[in-house]
mmCIF file of C-alpha atoms in Angstrom:
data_model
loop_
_atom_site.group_PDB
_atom_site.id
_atom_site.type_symbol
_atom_site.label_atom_id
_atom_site.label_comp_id
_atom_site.label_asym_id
_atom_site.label_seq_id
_atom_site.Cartn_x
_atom_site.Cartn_y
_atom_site.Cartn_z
ATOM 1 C CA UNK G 1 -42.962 -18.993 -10.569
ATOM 2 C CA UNK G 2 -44.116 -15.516 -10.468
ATOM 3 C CA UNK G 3 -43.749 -14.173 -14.293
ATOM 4 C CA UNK G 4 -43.185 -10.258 -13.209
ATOM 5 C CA UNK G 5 -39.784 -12.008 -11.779
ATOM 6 C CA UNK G 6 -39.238 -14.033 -14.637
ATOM 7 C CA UNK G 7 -39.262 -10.608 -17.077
ATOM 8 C CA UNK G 8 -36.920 -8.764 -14.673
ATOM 9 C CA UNK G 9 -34.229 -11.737 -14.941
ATOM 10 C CA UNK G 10 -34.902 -11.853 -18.851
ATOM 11 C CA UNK G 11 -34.808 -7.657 -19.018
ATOM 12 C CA UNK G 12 -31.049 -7.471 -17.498
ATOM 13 C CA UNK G 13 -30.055 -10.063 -20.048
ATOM 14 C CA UNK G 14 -30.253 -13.551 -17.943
ATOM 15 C CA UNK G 15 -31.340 -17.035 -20.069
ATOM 16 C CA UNK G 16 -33.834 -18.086 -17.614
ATOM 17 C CA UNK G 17 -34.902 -21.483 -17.451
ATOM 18 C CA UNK G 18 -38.267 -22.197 -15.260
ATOM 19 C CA UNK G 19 -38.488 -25.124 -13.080
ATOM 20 C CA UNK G 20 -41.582 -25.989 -11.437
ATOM 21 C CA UNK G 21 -43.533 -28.478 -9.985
ATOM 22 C CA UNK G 22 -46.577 -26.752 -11.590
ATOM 23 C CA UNK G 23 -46.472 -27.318 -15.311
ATOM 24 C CA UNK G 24 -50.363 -26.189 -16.276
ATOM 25 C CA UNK G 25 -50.136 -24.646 -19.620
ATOM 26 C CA UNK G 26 -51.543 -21.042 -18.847
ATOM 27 C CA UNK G 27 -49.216 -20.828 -16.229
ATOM 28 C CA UNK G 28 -46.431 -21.836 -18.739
ATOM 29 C CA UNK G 29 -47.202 -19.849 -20.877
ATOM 30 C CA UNK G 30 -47.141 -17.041 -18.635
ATOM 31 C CA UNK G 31 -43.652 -17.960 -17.883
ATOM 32 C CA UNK G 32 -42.749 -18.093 -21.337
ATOM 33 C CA UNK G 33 -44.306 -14.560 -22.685
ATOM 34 C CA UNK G 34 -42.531 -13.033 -19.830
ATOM 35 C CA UNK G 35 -39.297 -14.115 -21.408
ATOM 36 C CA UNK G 36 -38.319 -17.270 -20.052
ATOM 37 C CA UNK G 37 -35.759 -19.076 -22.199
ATOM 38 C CA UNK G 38 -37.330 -22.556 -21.416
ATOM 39 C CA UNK G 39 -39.342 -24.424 -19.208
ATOM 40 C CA UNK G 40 -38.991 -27.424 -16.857
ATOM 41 C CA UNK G 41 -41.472 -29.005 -14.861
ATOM 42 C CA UNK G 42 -39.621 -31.396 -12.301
ATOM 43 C CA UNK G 43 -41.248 -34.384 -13.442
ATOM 44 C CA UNK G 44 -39.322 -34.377 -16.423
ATOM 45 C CA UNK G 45 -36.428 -35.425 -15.294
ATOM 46 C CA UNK G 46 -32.514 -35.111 -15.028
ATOM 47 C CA UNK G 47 -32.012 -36.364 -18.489
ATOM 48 C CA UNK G 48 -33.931 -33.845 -19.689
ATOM 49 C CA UNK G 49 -33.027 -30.738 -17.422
ATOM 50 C CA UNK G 50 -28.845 -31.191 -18.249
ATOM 51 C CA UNK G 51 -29.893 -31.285 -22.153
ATOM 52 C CA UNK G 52 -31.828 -27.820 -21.366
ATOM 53 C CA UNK G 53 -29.410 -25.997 -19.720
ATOM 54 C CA UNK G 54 -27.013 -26.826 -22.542
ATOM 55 C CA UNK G 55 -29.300 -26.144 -25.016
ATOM 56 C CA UNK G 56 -30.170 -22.769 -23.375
ATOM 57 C CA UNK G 57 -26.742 -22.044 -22.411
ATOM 58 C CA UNK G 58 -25.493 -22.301 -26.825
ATOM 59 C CA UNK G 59 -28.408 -20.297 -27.606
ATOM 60 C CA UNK G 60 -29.869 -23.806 -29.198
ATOM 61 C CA UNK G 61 -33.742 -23.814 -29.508
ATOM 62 C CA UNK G 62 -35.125 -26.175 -27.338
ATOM 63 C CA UNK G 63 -38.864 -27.514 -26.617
ATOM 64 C CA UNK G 64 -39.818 -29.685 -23.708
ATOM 65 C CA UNK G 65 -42.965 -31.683 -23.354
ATOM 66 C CA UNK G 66 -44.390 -29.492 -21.133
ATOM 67 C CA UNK G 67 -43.838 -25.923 -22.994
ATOM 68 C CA UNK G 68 -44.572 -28.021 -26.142
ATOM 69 C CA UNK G 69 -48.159 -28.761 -24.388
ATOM 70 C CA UNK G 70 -48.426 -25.300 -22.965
ATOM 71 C CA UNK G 71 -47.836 -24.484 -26.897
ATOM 72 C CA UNK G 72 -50.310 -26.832 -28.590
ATOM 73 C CA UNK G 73 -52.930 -25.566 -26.117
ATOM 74 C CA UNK G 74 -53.322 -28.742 -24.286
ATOM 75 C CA UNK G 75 -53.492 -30.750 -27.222
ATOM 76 C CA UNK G 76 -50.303 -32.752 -26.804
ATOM 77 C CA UNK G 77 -50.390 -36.575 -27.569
ATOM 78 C CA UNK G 78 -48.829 -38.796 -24.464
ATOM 79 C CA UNK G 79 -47.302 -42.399 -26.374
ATOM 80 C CA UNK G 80 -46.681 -45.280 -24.374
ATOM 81 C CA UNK G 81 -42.904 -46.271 -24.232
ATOM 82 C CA UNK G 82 -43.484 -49.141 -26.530
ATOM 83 C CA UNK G 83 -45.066 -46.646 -28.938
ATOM 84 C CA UNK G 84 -42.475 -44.523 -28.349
ATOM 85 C CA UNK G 85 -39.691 -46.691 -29.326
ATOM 86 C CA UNK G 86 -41.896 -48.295 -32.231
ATOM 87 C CA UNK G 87 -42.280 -45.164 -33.114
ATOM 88 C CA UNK G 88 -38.951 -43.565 -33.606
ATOM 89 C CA UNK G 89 -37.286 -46.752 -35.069
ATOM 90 C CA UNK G 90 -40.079 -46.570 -37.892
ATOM 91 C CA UNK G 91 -39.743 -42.883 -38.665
ATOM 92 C CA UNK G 92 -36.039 -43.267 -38.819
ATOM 93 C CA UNK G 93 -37.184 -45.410 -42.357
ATOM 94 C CA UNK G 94 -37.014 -48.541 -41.465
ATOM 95 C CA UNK G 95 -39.568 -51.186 -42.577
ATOM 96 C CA UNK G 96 -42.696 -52.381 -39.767
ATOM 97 C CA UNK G 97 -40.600 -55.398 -40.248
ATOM 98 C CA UNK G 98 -37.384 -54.223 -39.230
ATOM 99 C CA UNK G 99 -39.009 -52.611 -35.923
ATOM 100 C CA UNK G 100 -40.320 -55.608 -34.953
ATOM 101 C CA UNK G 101 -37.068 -57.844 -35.507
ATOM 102 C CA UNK G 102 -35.432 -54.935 -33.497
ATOM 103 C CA UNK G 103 -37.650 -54.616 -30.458
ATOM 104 C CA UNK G 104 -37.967 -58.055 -30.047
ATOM 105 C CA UNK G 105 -42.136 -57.808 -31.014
ATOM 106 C CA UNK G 106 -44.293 -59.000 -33.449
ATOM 107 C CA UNK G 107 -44.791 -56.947 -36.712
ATOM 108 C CA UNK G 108 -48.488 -56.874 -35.695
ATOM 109 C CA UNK G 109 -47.657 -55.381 -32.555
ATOM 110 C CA UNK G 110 -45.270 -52.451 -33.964
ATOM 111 C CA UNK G 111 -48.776 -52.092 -36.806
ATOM 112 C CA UNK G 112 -50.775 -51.902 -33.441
ATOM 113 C CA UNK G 113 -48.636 -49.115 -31.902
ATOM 114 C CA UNK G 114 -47.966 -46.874 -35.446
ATOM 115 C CA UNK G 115 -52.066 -46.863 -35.698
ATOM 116 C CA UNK G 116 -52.763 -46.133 -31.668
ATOM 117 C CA UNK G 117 -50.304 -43.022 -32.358
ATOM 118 C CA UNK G 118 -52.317 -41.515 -34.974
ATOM 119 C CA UNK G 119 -55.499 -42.412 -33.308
ATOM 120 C CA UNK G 120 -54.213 -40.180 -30.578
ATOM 121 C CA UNK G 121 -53.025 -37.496 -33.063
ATOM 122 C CA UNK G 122 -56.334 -37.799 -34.423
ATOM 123 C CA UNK G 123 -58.570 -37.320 -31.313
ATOM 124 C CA UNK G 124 -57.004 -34.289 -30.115
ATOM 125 C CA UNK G 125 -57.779 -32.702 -34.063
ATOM 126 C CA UNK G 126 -53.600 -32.853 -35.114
ATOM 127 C CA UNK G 127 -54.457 -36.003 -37.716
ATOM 128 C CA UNK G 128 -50.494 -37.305 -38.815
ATOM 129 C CA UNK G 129 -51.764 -39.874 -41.551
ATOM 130 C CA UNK G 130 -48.729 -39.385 -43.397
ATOM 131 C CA UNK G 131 -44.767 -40.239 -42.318
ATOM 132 C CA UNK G 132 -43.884 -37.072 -42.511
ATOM 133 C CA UNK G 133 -46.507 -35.427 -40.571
ATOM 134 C CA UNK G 134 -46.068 -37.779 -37.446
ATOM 135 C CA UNK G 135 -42.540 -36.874 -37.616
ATOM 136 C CA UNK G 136 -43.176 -33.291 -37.138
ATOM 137 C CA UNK G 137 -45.852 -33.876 -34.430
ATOM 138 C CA UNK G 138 -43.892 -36.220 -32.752
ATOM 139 C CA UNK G 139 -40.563 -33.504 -32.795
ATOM 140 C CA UNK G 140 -42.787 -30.537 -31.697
ATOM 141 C CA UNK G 141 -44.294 -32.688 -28.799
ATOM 142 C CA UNK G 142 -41.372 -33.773 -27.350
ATOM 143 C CA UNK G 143 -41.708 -37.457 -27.771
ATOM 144 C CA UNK G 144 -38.849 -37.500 -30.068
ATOM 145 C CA UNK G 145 -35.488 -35.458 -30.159
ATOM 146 C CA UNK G 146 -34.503 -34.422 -33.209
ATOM 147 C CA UNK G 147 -30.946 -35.412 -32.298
ATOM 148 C CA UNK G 148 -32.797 -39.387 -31.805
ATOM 149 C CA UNK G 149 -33.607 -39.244 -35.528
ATOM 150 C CA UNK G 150 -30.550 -40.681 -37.599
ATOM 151 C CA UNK G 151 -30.089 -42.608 -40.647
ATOM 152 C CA UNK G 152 -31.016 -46.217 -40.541
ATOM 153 C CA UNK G 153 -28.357 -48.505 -39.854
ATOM 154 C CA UNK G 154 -29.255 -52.329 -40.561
ATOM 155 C CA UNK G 155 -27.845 -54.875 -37.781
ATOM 156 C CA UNK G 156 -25.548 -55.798 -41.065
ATOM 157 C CA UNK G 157 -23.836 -52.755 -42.007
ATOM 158 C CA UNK G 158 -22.269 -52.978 -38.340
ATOM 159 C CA UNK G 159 -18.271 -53.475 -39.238
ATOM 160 C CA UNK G 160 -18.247 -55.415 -35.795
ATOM 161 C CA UNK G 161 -20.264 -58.297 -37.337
ATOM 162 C CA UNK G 162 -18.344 -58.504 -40.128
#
């Protein structure tokens, strides 16, 4: 993606989004500074690229895991899918316990995967010791969409089981 194009699209008024099979973060961030709305790198997916456009297209801010690496310098923590998913139920306030019964895994196990995240968070210098704090890394990395985030719904409040 050659940036000098990039600012010419931007400078008549055009939302560009980059996609690339590159996704280095210099080169995104070259992309970016030169105006670019967004950026995709095509390993990240269909799921990810119809959410962008949409995003881009309402004038919605919008951070992918690659511009949010490009953006943390490098620094970007990558979370298994079981973290992941661990992960998201837990910050959404429910109880270690709760995850566990959820996911089908042992309470140890979702303990396990909470303390590997911050592990990571804490080798790259980004320490998320607090609820909170992994929340915001987590939304500014990508791992987690804000939209994923919602109150806490036990199994019984589901009027279907009633």
């Amino acid at each position: 993606m050659h940036k000098d194009r990039v600012h010419e699209l931007c400078a008549d008024g055009r939302r560009v989004i980059a996609f690339s099979v590159l996704s280095d973060p210099p080169m995104v961030r070259a992309v970016l500074d030169a105006g670019a709305a967004a950026f995709l790198a095509k390993s990240e997916g269909g799921e990810d690229c119809l959410r962008l456009i949409k995003d881009v297209a309402e004038g919605r801010p919008c951070v992918t895991p690659s511009m949010a690496e490009a953006m943390a310098g490098g620094k970007v923590v990558k979370l298994s899918r079981g973290e992941k998913e661990a992960l998201l139920l837990w910050l959404q306030c429910m109880s270690k316990a709760s995850v566990a019964r959820r996911t089908g895994i042992s309470e140890a196990t979702v303990r396990q995967y909470i303390a590997r995240a911050r592990m990571k968070y804490a080798a790259v210098g980004r320490r998320a010791s607090a609820k909170d704090a992994m929340l915001a890394r987590a939304v500014k990395d990508g791992l987690i969409k804000t939209e994923d985030v919602c109150e806490y719904r036990p199994y019984a409040a589901d009027p279907q089981d009633a």
